[in-house]
PDB file of C-alpha atoms and ligand atoms in Angstrom:
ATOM      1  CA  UNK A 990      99.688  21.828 -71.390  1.00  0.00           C
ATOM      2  CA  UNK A 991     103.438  21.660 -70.384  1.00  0.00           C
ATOM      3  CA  UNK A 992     105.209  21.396 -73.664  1.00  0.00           C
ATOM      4  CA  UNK A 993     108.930  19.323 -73.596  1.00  0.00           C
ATOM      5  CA  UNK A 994     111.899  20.069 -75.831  1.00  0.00           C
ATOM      6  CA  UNK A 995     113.041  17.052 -76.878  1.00  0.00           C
ATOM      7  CA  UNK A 996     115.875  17.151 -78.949  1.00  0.00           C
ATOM      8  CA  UNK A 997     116.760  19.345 -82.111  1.00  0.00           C
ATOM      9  CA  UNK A 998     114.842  18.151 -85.708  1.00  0.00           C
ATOM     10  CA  UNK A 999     118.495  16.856 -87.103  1.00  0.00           C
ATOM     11  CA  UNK A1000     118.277  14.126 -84.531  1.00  0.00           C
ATOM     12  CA  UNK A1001     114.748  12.581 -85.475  1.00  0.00           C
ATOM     13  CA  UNK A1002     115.650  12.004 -89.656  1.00  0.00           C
ATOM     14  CA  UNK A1003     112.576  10.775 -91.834  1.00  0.00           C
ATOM     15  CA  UNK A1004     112.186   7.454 -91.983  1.00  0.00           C
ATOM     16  CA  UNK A1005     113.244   6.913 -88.479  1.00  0.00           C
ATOM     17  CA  UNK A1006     111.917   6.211 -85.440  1.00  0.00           C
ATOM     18  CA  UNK A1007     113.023   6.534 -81.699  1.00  0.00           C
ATOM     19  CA  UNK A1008     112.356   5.563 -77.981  1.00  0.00           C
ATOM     20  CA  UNK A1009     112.905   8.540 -75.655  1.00  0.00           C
ATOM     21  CA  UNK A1010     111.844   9.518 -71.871  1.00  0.00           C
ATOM     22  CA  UNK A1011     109.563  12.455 -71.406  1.00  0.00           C
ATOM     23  CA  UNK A1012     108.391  13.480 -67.897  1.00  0.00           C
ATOM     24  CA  UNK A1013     108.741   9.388 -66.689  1.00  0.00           C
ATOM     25  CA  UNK A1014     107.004   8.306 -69.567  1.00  0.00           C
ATOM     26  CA  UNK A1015     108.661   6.462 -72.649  1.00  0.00           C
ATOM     27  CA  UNK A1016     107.149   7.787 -75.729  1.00  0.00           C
ATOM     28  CA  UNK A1017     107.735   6.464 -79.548  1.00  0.00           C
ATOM     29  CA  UNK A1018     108.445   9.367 -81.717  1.00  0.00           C
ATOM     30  CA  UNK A1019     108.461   8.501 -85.802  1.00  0.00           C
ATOM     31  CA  UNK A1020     109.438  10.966 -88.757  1.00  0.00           C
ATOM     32  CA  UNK A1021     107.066   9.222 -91.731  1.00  0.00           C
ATOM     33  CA  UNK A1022     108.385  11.932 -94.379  1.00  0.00           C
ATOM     34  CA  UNK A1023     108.741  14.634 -92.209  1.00  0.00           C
ATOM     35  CA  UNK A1024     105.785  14.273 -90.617  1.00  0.00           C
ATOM     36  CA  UNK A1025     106.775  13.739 -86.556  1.00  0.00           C
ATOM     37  CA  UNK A1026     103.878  11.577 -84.849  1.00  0.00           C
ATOM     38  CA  UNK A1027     104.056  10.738 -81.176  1.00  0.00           C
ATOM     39  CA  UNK A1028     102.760   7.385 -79.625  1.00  0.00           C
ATOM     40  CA  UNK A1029     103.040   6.490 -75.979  1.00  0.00           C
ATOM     41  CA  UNK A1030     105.716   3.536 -76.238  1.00  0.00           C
ATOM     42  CA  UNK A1031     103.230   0.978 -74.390  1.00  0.00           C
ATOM     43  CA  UNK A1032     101.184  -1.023 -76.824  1.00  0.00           C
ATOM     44  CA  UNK A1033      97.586  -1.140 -75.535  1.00  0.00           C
ATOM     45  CA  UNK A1034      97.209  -4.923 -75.822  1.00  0.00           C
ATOM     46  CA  UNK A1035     100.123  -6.317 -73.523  1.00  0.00           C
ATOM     47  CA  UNK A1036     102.770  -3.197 -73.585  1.00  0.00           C
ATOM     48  CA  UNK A1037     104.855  -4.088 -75.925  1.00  0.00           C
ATOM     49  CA  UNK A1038     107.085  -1.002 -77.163  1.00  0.00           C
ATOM     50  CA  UNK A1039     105.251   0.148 -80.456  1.00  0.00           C
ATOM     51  CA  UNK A1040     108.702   1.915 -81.181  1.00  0.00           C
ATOM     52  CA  UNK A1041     109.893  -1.715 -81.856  1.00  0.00           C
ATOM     53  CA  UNK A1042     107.235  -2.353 -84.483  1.00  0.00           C
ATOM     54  CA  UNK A1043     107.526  -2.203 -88.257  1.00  0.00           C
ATOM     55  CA  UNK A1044     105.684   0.824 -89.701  1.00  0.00           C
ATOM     56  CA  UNK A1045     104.147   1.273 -93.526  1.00  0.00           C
ATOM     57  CA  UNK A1046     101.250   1.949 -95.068  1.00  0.00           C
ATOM     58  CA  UNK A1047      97.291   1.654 -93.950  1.00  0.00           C
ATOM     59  CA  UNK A1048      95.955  -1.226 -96.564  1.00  0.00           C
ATOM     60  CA  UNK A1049      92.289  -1.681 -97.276  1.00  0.00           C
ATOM     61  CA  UNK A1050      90.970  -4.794 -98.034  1.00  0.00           C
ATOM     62  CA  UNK A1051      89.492  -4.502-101.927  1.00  0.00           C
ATOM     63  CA  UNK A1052      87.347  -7.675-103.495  1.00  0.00           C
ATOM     64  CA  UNK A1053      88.689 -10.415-105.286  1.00  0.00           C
ATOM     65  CA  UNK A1054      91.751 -10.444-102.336  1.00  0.00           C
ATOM     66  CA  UNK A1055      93.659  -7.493-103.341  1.00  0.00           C
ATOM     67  CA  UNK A1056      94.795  -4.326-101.264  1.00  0.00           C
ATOM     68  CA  UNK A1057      94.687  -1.270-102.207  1.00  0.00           C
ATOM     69  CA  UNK A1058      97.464   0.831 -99.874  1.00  0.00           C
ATOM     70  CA  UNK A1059      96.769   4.303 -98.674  1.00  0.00           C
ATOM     71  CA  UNK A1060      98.677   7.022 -99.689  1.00  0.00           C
ATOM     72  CA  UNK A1061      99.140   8.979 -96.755  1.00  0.00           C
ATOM     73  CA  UNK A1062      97.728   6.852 -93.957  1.00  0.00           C
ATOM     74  CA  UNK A1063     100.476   4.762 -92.213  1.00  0.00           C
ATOM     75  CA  UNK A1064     100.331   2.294 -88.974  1.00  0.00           C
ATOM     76  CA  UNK A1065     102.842   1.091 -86.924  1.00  0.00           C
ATOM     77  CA  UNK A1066     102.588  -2.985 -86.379  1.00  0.00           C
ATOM     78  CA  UNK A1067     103.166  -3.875 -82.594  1.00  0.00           C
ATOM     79  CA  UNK A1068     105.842  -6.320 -82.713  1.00  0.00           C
ATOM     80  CA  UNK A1069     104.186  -9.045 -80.098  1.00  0.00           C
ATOM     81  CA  UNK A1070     100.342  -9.781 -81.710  1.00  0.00           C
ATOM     82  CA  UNK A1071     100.577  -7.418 -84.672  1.00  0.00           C
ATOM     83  CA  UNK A1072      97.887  -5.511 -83.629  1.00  0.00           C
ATOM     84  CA  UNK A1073      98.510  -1.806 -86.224  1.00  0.00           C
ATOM     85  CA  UNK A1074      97.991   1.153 -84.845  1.00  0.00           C
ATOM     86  CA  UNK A1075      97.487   4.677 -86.996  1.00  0.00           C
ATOM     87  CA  UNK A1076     100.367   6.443 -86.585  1.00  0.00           C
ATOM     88  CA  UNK A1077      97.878   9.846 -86.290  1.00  0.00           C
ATOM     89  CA  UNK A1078      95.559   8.440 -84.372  1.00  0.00           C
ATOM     90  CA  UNK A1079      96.536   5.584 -82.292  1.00  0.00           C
ATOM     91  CA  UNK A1080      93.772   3.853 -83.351  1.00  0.00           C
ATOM     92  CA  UNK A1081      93.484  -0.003 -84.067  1.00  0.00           C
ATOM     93  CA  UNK A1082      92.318  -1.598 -87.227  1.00  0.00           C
ATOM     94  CA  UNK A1083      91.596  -4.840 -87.864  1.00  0.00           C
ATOM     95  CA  UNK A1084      89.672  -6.668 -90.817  1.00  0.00           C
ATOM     96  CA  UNK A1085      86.771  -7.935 -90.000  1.00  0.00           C
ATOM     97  CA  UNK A1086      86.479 -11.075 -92.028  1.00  0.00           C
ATOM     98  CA  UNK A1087      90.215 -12.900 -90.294  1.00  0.00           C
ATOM     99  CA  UNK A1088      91.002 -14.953 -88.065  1.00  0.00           C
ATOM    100  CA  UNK A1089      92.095 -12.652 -85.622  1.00  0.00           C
ATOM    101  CA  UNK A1090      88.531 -11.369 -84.836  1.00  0.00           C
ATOM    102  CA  UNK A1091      87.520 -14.750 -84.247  1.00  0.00           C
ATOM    103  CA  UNK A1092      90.969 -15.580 -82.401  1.00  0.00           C
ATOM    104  CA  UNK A1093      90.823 -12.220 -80.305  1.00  0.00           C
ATOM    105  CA  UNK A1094      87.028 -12.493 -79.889  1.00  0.00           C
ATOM    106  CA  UNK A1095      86.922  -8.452 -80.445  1.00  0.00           C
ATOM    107  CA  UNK A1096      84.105  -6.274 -79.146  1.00  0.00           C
ATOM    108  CA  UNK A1097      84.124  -3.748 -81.666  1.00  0.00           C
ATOM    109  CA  UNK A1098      83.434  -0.271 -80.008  1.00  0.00           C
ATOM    110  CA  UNK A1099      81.947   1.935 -82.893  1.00  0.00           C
ATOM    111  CA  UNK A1100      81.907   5.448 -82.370  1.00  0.00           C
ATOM    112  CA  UNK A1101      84.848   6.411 -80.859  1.00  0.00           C
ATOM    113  CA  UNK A1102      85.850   9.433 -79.951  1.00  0.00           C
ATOM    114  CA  UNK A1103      89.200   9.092 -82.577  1.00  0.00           C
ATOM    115  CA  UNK A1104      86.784   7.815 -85.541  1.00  0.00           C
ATOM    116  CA  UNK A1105      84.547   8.860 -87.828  1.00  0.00           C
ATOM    117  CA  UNK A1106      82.661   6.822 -90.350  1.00  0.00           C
ATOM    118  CA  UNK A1107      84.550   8.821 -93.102  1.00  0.00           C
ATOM    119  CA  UNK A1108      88.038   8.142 -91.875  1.00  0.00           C
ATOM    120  CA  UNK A1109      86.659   4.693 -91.550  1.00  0.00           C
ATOM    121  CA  UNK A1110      89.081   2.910 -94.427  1.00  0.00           C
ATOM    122  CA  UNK A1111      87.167   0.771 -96.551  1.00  0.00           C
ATOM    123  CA  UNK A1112      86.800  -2.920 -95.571  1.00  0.00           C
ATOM    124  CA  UNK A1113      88.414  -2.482 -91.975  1.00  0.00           C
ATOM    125  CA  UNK A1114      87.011  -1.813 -88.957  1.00  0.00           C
ATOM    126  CA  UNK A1115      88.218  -0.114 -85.734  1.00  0.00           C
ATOM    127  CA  UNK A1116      89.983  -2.432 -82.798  1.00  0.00           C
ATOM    128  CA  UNK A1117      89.277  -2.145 -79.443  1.00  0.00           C
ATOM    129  CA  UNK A1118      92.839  -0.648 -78.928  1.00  0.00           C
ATOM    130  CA  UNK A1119      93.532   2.590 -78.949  1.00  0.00           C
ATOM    131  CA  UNK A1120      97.223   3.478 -78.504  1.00  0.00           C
ATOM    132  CA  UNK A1121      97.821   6.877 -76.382  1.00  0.00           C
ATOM    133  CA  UNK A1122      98.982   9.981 -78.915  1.00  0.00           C
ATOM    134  CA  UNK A1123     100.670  13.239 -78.344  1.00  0.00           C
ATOM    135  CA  UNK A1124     101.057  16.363 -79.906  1.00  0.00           C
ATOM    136  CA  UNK A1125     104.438  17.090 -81.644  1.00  0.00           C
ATOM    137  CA  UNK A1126     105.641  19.766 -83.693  1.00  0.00           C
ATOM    138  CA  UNK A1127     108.993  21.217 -84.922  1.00  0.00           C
ATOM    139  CA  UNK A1128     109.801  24.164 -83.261  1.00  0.00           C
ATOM    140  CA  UNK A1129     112.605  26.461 -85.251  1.00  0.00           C
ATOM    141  CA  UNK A1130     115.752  23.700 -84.929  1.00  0.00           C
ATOM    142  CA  UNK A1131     113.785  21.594 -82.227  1.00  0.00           C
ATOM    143  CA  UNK A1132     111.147  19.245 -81.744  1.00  0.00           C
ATOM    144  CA  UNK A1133     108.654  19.811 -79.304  1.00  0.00           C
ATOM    145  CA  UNK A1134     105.785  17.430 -77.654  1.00  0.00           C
ATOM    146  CA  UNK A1135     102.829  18.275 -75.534  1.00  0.00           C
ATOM    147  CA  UNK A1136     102.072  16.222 -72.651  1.00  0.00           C
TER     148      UNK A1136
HETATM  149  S1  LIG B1812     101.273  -6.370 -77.056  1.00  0.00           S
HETATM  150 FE1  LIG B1812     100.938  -5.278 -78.865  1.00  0.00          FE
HETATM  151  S2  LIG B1812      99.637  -6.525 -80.032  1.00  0.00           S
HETATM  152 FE2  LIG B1812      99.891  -7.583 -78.189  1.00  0.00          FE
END
């Protein structure tokens, strides 16, 4: 797997998130915490650049109308339909009881390859969306993605 240097760790602070060219492709890179996560930059749904979206935490659905928020899980919101994508996964989630099933008229496609029932979260299910992932690490002073 050819693996591209692209750019040194100091350039990519946590909390941040950028838009850069690999090999013709635009890719959305995010620190969450120092944790690097690589999403191709072309929202599944209609292409919108996910590196434009809002990211925070996965929240699941509890009864009575709360949330309860992950502590570790965190999506990126595209900024055209809101579809949220898992930053580690790419994977969409939607809940099942909105509108936006009903709106979107979703064929749910259990079983994939990204998902299984125990990373299911509680009172979400997945979307038919899957946005594309890459592997990134930091290398010594740089960061490094596999394509
Ligand atoms: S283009 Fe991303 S949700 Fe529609």
């Amino acid at each position: 797997v050819p693996r591209f240097v692209i750019g040194p760790v100091e350039s990519f602070p946590p909390g941040t998130r950028h838009r850069v060219e690999v090999d013709g492709r635009g890719i959305a890179i995010f620190n969450d915490g120092g944790r690097f996560f690589a999403l191709r930059d072309v929202c599944p749904h209609m292409g919108a650049p996910l590196s434009a979206g809002t990211v925070w935490r996965l929240l699941h659905p509890k009864g009575g109308g709360g949330y309860e928020v992950s502590s570790d899980r965190k999506v990126v919101k595209c900024p055209w339909h809101g579809w949220e994508y898992e930053l580690a996964t790419g994977q969409s989630w939607y809940r099942p009881d909105t509108d936006r099933v009903r709106a979107y008229e979703v064929s749910v496609e259990h079983g994939s390859e990204l998902v299984d029932d125990e990373a299911e979260p509680a009172g979400l299910a997945p979307g038919p969306y899957v946005a594309e992932t890459f592997p990134i690490s930091v290398d010594g002073d740089y960061v490094v993605i596999e394509l």
